[in-house]
Backbone as ProteinMPNN parsed JSONL, in Angstrom:
{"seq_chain_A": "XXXXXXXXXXXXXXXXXXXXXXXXXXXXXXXXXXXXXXXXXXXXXXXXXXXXXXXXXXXXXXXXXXXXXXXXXXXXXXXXXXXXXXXXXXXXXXX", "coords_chain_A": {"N_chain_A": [[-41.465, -16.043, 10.199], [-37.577, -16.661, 11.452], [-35.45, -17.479, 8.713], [-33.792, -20.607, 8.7], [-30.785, -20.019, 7.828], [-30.835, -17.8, 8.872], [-31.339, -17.338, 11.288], [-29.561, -19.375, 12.025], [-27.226, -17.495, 12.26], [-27.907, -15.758, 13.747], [-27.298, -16.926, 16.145], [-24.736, -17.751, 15.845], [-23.687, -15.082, 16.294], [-24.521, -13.897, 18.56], [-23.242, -15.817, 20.304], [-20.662, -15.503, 19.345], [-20.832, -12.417, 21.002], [-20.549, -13.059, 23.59], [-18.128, -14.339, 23.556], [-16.829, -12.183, 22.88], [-17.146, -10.889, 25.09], [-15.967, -12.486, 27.185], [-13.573, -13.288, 25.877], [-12.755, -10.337, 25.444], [-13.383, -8.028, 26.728], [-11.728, -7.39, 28.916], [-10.265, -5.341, 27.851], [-10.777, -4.117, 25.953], [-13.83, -2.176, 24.526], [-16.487, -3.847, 23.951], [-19.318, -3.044, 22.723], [-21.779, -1.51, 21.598], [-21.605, 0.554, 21.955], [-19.598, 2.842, 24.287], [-16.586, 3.315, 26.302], [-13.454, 1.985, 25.761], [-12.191, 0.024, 28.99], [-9.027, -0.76, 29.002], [-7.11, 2.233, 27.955], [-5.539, 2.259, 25.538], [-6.745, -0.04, 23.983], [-8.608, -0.395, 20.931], [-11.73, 0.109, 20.783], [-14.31, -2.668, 19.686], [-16.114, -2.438, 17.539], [-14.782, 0.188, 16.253], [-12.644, -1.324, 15.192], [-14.071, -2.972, 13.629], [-15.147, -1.912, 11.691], [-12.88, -0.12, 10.363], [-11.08, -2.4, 9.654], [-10.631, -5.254, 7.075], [-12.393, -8.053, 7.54], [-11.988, -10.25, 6.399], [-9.309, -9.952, 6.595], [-8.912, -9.624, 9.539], [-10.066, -12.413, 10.473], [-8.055, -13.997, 9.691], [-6.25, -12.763, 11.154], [-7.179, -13.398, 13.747], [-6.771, -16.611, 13.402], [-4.59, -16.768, 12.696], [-3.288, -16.206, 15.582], [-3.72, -13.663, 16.362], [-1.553, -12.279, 16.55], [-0.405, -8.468, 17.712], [0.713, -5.306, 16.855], [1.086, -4.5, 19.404], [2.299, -5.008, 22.677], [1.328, -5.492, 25.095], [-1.234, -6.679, 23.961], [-2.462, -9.76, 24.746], [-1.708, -13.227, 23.053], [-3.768, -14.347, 21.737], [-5.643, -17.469, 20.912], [-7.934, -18.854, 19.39], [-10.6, -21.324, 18.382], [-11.259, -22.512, 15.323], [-13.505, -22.436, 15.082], [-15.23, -20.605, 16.71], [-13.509, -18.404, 15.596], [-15.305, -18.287, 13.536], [-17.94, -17.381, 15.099], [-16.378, -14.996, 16.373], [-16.397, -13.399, 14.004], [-18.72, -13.02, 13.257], [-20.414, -11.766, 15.058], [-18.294, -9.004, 14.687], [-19.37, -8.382, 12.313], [-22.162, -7.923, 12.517], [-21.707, -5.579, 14.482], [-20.014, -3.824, 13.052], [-22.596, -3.238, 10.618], [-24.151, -1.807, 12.039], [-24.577, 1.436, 13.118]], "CA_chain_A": [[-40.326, -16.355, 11.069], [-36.355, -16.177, 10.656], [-35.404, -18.391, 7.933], [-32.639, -21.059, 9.465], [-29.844, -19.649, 7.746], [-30.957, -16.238, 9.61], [-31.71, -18.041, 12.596], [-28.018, -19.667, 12.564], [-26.218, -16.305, 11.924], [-28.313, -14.841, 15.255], [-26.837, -18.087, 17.326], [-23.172, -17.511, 15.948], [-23.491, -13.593, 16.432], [-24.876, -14.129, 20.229], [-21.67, -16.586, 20.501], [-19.654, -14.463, 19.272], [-21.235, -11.62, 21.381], [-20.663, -13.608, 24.698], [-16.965, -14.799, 23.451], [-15.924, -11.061, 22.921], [-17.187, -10.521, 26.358], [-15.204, -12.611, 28.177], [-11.95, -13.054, 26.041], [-11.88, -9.087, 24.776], [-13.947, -7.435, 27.403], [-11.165, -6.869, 29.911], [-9.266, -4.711, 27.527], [-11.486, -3.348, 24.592], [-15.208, -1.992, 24.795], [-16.581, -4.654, 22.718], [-20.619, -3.351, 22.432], [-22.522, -0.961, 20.03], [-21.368, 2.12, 22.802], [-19.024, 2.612, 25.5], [-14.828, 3.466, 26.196], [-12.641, 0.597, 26.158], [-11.352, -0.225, 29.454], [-7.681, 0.048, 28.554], [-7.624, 4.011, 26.8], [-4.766, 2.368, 24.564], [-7.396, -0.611, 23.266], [-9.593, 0.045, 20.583], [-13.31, -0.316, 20.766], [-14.187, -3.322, 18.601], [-17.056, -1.775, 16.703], [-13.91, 0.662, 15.545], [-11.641, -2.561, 14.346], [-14.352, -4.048, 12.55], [-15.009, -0.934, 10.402], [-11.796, -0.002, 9.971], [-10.079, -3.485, 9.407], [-11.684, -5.963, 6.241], [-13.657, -8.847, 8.6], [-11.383, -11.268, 5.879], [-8.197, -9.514, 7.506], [-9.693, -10.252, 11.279], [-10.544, -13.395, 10.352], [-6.716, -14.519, 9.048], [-5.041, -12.774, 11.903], [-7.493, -14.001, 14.57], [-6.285, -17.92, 12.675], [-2.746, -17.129, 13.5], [-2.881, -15.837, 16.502], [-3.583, -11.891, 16.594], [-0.212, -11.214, 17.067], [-0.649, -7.429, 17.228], [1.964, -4.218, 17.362], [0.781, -4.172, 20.927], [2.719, -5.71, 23.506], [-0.106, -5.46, 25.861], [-1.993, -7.62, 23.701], [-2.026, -11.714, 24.501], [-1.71, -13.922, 21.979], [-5.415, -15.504, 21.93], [-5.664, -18.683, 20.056], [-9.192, -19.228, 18.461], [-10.972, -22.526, 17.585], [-11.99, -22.097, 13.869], [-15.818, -22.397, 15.577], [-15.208, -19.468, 17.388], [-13.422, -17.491, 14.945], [-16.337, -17.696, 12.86], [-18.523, -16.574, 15.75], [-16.61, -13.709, 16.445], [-16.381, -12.718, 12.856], [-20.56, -12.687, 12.511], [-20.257, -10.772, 15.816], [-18.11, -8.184, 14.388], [-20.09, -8.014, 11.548], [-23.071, -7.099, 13.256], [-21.459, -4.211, 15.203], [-19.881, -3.297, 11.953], [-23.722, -2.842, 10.137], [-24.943, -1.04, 13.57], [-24.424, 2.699, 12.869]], "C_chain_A": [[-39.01, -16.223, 10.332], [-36.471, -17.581, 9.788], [-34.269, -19.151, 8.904], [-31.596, -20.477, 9.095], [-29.882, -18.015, 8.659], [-30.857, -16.594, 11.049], [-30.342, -18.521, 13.484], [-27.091, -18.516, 13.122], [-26.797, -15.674, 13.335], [-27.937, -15.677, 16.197], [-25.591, -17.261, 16.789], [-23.002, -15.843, 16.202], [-23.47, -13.405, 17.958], [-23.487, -14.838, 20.804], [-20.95, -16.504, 20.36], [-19.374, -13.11, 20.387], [-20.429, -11.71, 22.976], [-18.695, -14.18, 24.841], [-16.319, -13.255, 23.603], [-15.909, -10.548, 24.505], [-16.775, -11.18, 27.444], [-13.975, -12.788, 27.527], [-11.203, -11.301, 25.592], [-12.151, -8.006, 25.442], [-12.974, -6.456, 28.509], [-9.88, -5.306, 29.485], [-10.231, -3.385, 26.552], [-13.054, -3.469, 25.305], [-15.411, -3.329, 23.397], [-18.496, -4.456, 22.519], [-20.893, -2.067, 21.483], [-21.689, 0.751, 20.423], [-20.269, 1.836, 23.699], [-17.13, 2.804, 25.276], [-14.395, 2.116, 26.253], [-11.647, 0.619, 28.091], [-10.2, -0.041, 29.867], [-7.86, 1.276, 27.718], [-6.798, 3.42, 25.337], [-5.629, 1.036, 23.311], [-8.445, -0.175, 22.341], [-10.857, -0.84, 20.303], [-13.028, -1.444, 19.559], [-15.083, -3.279, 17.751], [-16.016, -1.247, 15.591], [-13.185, -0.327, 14.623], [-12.448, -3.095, 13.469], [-14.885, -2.927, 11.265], [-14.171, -0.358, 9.972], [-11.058, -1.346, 8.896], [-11.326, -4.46, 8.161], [-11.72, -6.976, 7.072], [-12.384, -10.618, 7.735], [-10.053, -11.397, 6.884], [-8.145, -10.3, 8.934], [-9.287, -11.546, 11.171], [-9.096, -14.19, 10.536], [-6.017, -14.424, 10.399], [-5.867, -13.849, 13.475], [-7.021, -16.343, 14.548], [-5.368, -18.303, 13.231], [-2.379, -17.028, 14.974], [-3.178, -14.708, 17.028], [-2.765, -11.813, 16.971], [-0.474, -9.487, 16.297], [0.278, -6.417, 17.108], [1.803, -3.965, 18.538], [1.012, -5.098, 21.767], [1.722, -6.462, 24.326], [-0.98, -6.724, 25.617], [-1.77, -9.165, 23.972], [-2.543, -11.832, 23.339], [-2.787, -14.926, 22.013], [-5.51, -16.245, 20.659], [-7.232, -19.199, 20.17], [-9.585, -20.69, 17.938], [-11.884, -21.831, 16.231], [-13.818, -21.904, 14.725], [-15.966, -20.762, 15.962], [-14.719, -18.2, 16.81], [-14.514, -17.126, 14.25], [-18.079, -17.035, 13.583], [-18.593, -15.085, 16.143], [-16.473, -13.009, 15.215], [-18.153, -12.108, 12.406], [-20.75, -11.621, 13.754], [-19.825, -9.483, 15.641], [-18.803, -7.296, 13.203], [-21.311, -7.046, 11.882], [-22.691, -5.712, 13.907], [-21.095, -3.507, 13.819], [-21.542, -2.321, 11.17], [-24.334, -1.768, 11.474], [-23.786, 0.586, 13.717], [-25.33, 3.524, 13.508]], "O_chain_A": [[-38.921, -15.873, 9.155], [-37.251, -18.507, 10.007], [-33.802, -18.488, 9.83], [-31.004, -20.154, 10.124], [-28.892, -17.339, 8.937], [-30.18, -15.931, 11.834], [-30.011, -18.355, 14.658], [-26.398, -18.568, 14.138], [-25.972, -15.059, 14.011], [-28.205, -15.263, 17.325], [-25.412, -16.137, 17.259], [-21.822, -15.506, 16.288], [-22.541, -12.841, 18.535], [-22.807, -14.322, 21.691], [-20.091, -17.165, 20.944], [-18.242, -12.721, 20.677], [-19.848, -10.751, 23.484], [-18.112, -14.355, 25.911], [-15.375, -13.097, 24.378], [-14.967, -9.972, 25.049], [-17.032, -10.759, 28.572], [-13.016, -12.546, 28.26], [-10.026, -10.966, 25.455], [-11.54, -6.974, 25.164], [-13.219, -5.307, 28.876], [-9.128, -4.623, 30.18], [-10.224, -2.155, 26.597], [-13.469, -4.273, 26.14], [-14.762, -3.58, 22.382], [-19.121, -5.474, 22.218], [-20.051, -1.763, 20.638], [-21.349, 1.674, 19.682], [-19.968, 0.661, 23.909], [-16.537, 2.466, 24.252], [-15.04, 1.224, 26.805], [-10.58, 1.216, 28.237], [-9.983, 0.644, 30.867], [-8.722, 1.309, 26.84], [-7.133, 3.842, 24.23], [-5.338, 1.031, 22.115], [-9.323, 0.491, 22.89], [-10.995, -1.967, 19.826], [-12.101, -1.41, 18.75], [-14.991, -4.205, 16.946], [-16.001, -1.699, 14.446], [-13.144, -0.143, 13.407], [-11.954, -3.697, 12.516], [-14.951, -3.242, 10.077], [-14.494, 0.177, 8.912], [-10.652, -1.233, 7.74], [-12.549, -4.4, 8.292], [-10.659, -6.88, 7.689], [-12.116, -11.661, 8.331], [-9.736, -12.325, 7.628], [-7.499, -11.295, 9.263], [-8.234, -11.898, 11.702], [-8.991, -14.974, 11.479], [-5.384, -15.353, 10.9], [-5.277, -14.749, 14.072], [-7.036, -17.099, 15.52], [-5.069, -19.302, 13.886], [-1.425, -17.596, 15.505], [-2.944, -14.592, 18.231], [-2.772, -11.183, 18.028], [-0.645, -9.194, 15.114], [1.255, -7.052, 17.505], [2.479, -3.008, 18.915], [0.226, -6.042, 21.852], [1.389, -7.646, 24.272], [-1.374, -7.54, 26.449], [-0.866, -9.739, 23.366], [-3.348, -11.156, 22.7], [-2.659, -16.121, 22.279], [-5.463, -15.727, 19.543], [-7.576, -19.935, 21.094], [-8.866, -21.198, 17.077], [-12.788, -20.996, 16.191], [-14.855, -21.244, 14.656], [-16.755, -19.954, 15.473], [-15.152, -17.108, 17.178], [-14.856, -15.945, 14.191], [-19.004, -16.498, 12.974], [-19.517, -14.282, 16.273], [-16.421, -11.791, 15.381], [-18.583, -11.238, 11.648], [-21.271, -10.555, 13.425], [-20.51, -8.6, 16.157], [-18.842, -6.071, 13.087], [-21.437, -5.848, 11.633], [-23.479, -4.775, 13.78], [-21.858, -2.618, 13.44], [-21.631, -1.094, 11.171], [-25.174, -0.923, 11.165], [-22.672, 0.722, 14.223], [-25.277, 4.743, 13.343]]}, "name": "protein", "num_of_chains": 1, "seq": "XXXXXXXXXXXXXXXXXXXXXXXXXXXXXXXXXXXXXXXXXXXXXXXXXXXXXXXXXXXXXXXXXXXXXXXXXXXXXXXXXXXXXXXXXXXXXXX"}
């Protein structure tokens, strides 16, 4: 079986999974495939291999204020940042 620390990381990834899909869904593709929505959002598979996951992590903290008007200013409970950070991770490793 998974070990618990494996076990945790597949809860906060799922909770992450389920968070991108309703606060990032309406703008950005947020799964392994698929266009974003908006043409000017990018997929979040792309952001998390592009961008370092530490980066993410910091701006998602402050705020994600982004260069994109467009974007709201989504405010994160630390719980949740570190959900969607194991979330991005995962899409990240998924090649």
């Amino acid at each position: 079986g998974l070990s618990a620390s494996a076990g945790l990381a597949a809860e906060a990834t799922e909770r992450g999974r389920i968070l991108a899909s309703t606060a990032c869904a309406g703008c950005h593709a947020t799964g392994m495939t698929g266009d974003s929505p908006m043409s000017d959002a990018t997929p979040l598979r792309e952001i998390a291999r592009r961008q370092p996951l530490d980066r993410l992590e910091a701006g998602f903290a402050e705020g994600l204020v982004t260069a994109h008007p467009a974007m709201p200013a989504l405010v994160f409970r630390a719980s949740e940042i570190d959900d969607l950070i194991a979330y991005l991770d995962s899409l990240k490793a998924s090649r």
